[in-house]
Coordinates of C-alpha atoms in Angstrom, one line a residue:
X1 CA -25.9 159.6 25.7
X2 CA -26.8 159.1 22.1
X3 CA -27.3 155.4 21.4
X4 CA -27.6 155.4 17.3
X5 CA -23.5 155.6 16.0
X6 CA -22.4 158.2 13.5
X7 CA -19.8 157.9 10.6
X8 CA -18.9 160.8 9.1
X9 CA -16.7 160.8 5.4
X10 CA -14.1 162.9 5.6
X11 CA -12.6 164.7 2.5
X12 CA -9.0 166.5 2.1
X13 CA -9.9 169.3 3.6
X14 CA -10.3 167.7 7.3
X15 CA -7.1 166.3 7.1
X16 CA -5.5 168.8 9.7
X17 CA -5.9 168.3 13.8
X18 CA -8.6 171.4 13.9
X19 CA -10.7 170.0 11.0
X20 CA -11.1 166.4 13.0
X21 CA -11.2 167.9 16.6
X22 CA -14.1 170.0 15.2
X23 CA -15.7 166.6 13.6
X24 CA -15.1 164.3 16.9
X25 CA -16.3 167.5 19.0
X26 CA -19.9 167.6 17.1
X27 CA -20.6 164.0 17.1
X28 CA -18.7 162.2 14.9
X29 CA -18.2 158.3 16.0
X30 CA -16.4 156.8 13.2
X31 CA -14.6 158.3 10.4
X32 CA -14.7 156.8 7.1
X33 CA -12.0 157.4 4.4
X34 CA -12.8 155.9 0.7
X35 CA -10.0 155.3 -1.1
X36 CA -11.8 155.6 -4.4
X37 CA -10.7 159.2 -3.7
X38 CA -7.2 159.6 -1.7
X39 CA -3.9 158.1 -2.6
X40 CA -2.2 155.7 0.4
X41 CA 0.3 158.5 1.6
X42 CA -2.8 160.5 2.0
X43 CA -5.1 157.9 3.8
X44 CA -2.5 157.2 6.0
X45 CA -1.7 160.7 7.3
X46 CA -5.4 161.3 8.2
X47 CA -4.9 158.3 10.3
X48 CA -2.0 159.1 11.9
X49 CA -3.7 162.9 12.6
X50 CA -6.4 161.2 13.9
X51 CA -4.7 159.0 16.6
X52 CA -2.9 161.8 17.5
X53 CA -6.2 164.1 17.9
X54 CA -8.1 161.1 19.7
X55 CA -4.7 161.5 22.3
X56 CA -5.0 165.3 22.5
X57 CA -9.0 165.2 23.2
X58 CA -8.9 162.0 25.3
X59 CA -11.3 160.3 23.0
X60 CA -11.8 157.4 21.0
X61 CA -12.5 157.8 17.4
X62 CA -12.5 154.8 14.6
X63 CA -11.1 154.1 11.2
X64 CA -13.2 152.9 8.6
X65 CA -11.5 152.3 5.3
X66 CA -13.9 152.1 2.0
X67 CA -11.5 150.2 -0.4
X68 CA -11.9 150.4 -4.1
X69 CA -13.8 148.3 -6.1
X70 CA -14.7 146.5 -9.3
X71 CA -17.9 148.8 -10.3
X72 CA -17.7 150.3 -14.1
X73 CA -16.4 153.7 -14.0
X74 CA -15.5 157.0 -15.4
X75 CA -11.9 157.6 -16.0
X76 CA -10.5 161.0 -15.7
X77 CA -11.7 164.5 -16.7
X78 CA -10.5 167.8 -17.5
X79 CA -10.5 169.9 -15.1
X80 CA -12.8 168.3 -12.4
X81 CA -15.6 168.0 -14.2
X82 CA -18.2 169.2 -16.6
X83 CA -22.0 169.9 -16.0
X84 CA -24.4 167.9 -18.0
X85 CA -27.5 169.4 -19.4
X86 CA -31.2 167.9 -20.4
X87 CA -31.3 167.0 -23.8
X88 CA -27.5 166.9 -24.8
X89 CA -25.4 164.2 -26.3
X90 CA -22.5 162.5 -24.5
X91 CA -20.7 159.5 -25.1
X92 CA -19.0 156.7 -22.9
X93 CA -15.8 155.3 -24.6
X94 CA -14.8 151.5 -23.8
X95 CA -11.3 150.1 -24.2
X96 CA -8.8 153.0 -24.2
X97 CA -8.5 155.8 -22.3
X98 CA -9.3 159.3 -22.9
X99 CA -9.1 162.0 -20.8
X100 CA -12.8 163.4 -21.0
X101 CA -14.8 166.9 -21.7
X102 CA -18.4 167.6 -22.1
X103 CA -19.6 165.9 -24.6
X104 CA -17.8 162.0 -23.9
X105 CA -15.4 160.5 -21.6
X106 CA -14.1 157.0 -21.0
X107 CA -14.9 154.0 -18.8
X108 CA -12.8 151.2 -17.0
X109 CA -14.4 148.5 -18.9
X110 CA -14.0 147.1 -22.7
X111 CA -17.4 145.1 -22.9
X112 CA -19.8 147.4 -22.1
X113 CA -20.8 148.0 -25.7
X114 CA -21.7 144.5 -27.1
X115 CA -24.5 144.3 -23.9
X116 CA -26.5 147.4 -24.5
X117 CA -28.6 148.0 -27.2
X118 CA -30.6 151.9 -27.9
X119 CA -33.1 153.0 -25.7
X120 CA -31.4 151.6 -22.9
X121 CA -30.8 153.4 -19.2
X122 CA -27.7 154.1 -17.6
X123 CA -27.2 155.4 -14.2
X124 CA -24.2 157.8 -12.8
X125 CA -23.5 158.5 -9.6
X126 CA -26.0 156.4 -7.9
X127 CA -28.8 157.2 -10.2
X128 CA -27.8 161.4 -9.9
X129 CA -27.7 161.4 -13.5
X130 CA -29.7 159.6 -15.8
X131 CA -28.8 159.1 -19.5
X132 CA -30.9 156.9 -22.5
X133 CA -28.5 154.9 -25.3
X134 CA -29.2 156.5 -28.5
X135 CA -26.6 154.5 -30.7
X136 CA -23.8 152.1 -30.5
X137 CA -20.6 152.8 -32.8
X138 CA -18.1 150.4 -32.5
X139 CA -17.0 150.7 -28.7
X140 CA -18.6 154.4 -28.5
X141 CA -22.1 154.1 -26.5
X142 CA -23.6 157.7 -27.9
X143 CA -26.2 158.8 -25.2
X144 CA -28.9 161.3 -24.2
X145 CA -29.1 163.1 -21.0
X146 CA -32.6 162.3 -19.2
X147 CA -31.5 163.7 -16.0
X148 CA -28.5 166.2 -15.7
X149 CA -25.8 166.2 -13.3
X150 CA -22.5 167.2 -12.6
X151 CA -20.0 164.5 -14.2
X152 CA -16.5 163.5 -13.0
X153 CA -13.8 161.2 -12.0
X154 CA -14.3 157.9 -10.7
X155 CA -18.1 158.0 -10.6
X156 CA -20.0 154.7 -11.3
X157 CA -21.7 153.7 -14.2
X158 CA -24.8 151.2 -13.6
X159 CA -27.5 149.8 -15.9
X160 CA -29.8 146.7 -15.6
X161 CA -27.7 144.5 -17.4
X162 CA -24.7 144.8 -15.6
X163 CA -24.7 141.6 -13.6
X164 CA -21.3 141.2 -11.9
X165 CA -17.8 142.3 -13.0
X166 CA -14.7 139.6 -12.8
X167 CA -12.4 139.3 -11.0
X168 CA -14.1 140.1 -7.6
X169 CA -11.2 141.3 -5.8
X170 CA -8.6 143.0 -8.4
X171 CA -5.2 143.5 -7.7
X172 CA -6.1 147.2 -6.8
X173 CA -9.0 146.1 -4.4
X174 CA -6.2 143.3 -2.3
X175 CA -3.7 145.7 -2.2
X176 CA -6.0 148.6 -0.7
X177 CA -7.2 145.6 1.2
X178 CA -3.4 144.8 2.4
X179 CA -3.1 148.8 3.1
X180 CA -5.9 149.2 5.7
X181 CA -5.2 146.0 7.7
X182 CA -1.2 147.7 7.7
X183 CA -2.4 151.4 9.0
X184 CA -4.8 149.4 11.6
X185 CA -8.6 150.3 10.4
X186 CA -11.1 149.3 12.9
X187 CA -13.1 148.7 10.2
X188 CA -13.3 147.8 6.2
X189 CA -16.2 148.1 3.9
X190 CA -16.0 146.1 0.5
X191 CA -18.3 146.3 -2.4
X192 CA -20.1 144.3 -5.1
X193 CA -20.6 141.7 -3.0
X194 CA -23.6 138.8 -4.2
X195 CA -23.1 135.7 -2.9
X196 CA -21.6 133.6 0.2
X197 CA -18.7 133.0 -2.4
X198 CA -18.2 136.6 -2.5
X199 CA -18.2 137.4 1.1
X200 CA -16.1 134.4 1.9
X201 CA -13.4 135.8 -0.6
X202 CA -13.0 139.3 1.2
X203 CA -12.5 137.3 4.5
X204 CA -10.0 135.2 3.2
X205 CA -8.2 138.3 2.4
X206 CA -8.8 140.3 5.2
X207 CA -7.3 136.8 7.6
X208 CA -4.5 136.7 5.5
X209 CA -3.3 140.7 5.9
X210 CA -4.9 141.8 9.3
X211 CA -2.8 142.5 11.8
X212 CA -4.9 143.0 14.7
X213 CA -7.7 139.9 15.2
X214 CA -10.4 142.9 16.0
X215 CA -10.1 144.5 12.4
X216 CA -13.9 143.9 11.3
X217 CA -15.3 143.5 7.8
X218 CA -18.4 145.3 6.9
X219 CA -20.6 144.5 3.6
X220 CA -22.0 147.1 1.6
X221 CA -25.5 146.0 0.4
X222 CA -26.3 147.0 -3.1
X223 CA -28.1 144.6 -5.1
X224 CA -31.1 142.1 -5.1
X225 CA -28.6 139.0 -5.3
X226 CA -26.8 139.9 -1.7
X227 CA -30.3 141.3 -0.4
X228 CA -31.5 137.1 -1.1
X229 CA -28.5 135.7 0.1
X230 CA -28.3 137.7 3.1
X231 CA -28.3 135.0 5.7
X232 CA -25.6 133.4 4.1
X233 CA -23.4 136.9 3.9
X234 CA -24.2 137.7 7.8
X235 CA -22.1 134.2 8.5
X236 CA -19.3 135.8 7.0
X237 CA -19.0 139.4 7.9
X238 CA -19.4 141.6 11.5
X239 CA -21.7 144.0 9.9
X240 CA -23.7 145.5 6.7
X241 CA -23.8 149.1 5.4
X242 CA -26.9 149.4 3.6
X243 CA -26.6 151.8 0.9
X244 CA -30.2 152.8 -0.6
X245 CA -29.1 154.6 -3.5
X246 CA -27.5 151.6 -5.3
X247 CA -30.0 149.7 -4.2
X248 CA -32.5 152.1 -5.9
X249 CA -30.9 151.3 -9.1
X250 CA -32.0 147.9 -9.6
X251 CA -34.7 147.4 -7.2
X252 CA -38.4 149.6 -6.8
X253 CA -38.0 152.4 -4.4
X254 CA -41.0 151.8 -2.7
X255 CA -39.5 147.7 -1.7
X256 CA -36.5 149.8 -0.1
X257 CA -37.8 150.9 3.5
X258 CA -38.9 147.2 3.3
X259 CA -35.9 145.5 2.8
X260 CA -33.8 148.2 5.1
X261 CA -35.8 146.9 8.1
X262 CA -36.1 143.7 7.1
X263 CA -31.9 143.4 6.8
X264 CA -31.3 145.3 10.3
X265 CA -33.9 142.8 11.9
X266 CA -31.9 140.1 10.5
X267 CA -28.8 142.1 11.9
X268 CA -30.0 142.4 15.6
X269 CA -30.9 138.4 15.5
X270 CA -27.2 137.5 14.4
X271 CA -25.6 140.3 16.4
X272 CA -24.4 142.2 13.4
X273 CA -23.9 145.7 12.5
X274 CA -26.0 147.7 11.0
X275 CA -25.7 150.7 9.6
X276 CA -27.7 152.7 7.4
X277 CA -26.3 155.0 4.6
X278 CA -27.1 157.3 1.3
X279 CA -29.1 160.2 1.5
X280 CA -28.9 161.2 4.8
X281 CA -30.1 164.8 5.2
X282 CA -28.6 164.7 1.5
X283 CA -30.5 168.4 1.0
X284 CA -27.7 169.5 3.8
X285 CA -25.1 169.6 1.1
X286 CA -26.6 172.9 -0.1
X287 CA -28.8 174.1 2.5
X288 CA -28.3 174.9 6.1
X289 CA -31.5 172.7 7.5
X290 CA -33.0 169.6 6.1
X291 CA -36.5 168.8 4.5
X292 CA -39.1 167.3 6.2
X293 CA -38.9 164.3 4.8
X294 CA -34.9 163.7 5.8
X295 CA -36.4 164.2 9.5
X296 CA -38.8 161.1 8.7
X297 CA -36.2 159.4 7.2
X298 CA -33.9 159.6 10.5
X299 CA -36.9 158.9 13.1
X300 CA -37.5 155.4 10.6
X301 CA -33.9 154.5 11.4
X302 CA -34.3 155.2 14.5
X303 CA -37.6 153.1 14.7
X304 CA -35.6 150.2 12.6
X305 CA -33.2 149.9 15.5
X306 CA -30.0 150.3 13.2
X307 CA -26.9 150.3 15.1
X308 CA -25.8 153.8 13.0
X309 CA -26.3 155.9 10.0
X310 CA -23.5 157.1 7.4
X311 CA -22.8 160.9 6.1
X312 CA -21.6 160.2 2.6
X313 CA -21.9 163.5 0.7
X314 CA -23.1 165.7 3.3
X315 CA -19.8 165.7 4.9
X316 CA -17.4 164.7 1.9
X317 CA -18.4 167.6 -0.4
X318 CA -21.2 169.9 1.2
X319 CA -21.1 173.2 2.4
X320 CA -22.0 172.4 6.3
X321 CA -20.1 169.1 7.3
X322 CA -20.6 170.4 10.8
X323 CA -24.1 171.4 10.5
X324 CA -24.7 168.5 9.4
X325 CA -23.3 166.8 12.4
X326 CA -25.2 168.8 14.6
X327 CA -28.4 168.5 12.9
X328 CA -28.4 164.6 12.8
X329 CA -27.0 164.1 16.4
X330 CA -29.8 166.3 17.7
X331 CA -32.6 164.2 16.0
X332 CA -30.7 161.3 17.2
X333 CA -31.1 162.0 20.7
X334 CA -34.2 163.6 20.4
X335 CA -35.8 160.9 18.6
X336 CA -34.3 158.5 20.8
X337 CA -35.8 160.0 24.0
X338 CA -39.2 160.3 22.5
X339 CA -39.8 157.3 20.3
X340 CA -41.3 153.8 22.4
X341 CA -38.7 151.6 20.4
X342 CA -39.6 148.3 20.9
X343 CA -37.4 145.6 20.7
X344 CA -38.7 142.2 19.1
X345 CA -35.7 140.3 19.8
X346 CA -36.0 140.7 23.4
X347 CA -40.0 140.1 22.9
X348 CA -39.3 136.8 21.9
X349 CA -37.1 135.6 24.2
X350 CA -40.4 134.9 26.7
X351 CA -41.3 131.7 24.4
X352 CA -38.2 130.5 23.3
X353 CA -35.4 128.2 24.7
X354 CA -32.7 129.9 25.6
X355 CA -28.6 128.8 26.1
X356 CA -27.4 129.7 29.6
X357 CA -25.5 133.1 28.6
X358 CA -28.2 134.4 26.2
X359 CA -30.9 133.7 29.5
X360 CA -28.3 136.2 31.4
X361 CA -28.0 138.6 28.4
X362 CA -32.1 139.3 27.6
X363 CA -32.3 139.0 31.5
X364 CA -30.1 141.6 32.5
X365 CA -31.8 144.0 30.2
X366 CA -35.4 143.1 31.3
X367 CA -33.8 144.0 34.6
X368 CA -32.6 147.3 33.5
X369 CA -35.7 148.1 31.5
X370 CA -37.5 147.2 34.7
X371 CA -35.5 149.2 37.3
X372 CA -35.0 153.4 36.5
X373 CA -31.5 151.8 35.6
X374 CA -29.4 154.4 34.2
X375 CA -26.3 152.8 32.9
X376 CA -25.4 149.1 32.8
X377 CA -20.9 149.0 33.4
X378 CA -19.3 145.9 32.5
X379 CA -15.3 145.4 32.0
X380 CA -14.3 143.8 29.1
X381 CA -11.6 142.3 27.5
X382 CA -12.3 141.6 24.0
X383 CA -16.1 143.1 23.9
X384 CA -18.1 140.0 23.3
X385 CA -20.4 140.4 25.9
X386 CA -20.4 144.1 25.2
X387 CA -21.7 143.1 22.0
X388 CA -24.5 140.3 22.7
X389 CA -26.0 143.1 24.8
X390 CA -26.2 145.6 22.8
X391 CA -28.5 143.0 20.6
X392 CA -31.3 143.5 23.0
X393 CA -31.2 147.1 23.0
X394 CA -31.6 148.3 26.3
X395 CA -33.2 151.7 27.8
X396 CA -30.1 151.9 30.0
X397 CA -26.6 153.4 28.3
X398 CA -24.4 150.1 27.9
X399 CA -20.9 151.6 29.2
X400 CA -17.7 149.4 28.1
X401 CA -14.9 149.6 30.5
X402 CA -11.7 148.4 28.7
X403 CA -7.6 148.2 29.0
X404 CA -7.8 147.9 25.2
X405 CA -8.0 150.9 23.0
X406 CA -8.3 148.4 19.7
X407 CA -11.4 146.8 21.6
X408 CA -12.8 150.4 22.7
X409 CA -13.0 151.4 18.9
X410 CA -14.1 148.1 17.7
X411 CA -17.3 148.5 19.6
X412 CA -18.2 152.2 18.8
X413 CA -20.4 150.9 15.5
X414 CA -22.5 149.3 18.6
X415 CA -25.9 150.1 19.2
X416 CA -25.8 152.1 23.2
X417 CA -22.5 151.5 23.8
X418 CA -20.0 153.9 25.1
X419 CA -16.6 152.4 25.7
X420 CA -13.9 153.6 27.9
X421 CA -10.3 152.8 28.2
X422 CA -9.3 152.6 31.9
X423 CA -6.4 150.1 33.3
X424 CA -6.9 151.0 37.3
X425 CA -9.3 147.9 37.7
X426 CA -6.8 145.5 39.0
X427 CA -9.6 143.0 40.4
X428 CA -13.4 142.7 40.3
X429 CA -13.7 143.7 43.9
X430 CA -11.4 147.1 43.2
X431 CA -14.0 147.3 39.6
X432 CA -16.9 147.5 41.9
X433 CA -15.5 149.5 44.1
X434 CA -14.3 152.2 41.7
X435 CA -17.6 152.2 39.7
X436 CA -19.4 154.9 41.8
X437 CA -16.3 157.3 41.5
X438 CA -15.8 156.1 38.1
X439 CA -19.8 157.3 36.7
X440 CA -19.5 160.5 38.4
X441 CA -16.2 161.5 37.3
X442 CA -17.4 160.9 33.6
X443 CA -20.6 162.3 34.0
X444 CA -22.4 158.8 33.2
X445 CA -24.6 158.7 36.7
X446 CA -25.7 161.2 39.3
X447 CA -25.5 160.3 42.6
X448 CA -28.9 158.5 43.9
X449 CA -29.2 157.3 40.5
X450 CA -29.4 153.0 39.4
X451 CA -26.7 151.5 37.9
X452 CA -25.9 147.7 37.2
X453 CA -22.4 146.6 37.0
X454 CA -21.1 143.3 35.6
X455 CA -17.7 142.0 36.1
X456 CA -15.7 139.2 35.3
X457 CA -12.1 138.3 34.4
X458 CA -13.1 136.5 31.3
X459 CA -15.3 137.2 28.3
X460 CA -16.1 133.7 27.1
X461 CA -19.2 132.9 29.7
X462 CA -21.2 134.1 32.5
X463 CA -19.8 131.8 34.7
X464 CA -17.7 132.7 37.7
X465 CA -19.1 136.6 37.0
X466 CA -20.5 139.1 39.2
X467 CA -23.5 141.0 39.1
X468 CA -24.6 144.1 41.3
X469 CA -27.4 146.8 41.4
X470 CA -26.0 149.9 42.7
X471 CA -26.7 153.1 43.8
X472 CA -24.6 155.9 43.0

């Protein structure tokens, strides 16, 4: 079983039952709808085609809304578009609204003129295009193209002197907020985030709307401020998405692979989330096979011990969504079974002082690491063992047994673990007894083969559980 989780952005065209069974079918984990992109009725019928789909398939699939955000950006276009070229002249409006063409279009912001000054750089679409201020004219910024690109709706503007844009959380961002805690995402990603301020805000509003306690709040990483004040963020969030291309704005590209361990370390010692995203096999959006260099780039993740990578515009606008799909999962597996990952969390454990349940957590992986265990089963109820774990990263597949389909997809972003919903364990002595039957019929064990099962009636401690090694 593949142990590194995948979400996949979906675009309008997968918003039919074939498109998703297609997606789920070729290794999708988690799929991710931004509603930069789709209106509400929209959002809401890919989730409703999804549940459906994960009924048909008997799987388990989860929901991770992107909601919009407070990032300068371009307003609308004719047509869809237009393609920039080297050398040309094009112009960003602030303050009113045009509807744009190839030579200017406008921005939602009404300031951005009296900061810049000529000879600055602006960045669209994540640094795709590249443009150099030439003049200022009242609230017209006139510009050359340094790098050319294709320019359209609702892509963000960045520069060096953009700091931080207020409010935080617009009226937009709370309603969208309000939205995805109504349609039940497993997940919500929010944006611009620098401070413990910041962080705390989005979970404020995420308590106040949520109507299931397992909805979980994700932080987009994308600047230097939230990359320094990432110990405080952690406190207040279940997980980061690490998005390099933003990050490549403002910070040196050779500090990135840096930082992107450095924050999943942090991850892994908090028991967070981590997942990385941005150009991922990002040639795959033309081509039918990725560059070397985007097979590196997956074995480093792999090496990093993130709990998952993200598909941005491989899957939302390329040519081979499902290519893609196959092409990561199978270097995901294969780079799993290959690579001697080690994990320093569980290293460190020999010289520390540990609470009683973490001592039964590393020490039920050093057991499975130790004997040819090949899955560790343990029934849950709300997933927070599941989850403290999956922090020490065993060899062994972790396999979630729940009642709960909410828990089930609230612990697919987690690192080895494959969660089933099953209701037939009425006891811990009818769990254990069940287990053999249950890894065969699911293909998680052969018979002959190790497996360590862990039950209890309760999730909040060790205490009172049961532990077995079994053969199958």
């Amino acid at each position: 079983m593949q142990k590194t989780k995948v979400i996949a952005t979906l675009n309008k065209s997968n918003f039919n039952k074939e498109s998703l069974k297609t997606l789920i079918n070729h290794g999708m984990n988690v799929a991710r709808i931004n509603l930069l992109h789709y209106s509400y009725d929209e959002a809401k019928l890919a989730v409703k085609l999804l549940r459906e789909v994960d009924e048909e398939l008997n799987t388990i699939t989860a929901i991770l809304i992107n909601i919009k955000d407070n990032k300068i950006r371009t307003n609308s276009f004719i047509n869809s578009g237009f393609a920039l070229k080297k050398g040309q002249n094009f112009s960003f409006l602030c303050g009113s609204e045009i509807i744009g063409d190839d030579t200017r279009c406008s921005i939602s912001n009404s300031y951005l003129h009296k900061i810049l000054s000529p000879s600055d750089k602006l960045f669209i679409d994540n640094g795709l295009i590249q443009l150099e201020v030439i003049e200022i004219q009242g609230r017209e910024i006139k510009c050359k193209v340094i790098v050319p690109g294709f320019i359209s709706a609702n892509k963000q503007l960045n520069c060096s002197k953009i700091k931080e844009q207020k409010p935080l959380i617009t009226t937009l961002m709370e309603k969208d907020i309000e939205f995805a805690c109504n349609i039940g995402a497993d997940f919500i990603s929010v944006s611009s985030v620098r401070t413990k301020s910041d962080i705390l805000l989005y979970f404020d509003k995420i308590l106040e709307y949520r109507k299931s306690s397992i909805t979980q709040l994700l932080c987009n990483v994308e600047n230097i401020d939230c990359i320094n004040n990432i110990d405080d963020i952690l406190s207040f969030c279940d997980g980061v998405i690490i998005c390099r291309n933003e990050m490549g704005i403002t910070i040196k590209y050779e500090e990135i692979p840096a930082i992107q361990k450095n924050i999943i370390n942090k991850c892994i010692k908090n028991n967070k989330i981590s997942i990385v995203a941005n150009q991922i096999l990002s040639s795959m959006i033309t081509f039918n096979k990725p560059n070397r260099s985007e097979i590196s780039d997956i074995l480093t993740i792999i090496s990093d011990n993130a709990d998952g990578v993200m598909l941005t515009r491989s899957t939302s606008i390329g040519n081979n969504p499902i290519e893609v799909l196959d092409t990561l999962c199978k270097l995901l597996k294969d780079g799993e079974n290959k690579l001697e990952i080690k994990n320093k969390i569980l290293e460190e454990c020999i010289n520390k002082t540990l609470g009683y349940d973490d001592i039964m957590y590393s020490s039920i992986v050093n057991m499975a690491n130790n004997f040819p265990t090949k899955a560790i089963l343990i029934n849950t109820l709300d997933g927070k063992k599941i989850k403290s774990i999956s922090k020490y990263r065993p060899k062994a597949n972790i396999i979630a047994i729940t009642p709960n389909k909410e828990v089930a997809r609230s612990l697919l972003l987690q690192y080895g673990v494959t969660p089933f919903v099953y209701n037939d364990f009425i006891s811990d002595n009818k769990f254990l007894d069940d287990c053999r039957n249950f890894v065969l019929k699911n293909k998680i064990a052969n018979r002959l083969d190790t497996i360590i099962v862990l039950t209890s009636n309760r999730d909040s401690s060790f205490k009172d559980n049961t532990l077995k090694i079994m053969t199958v």
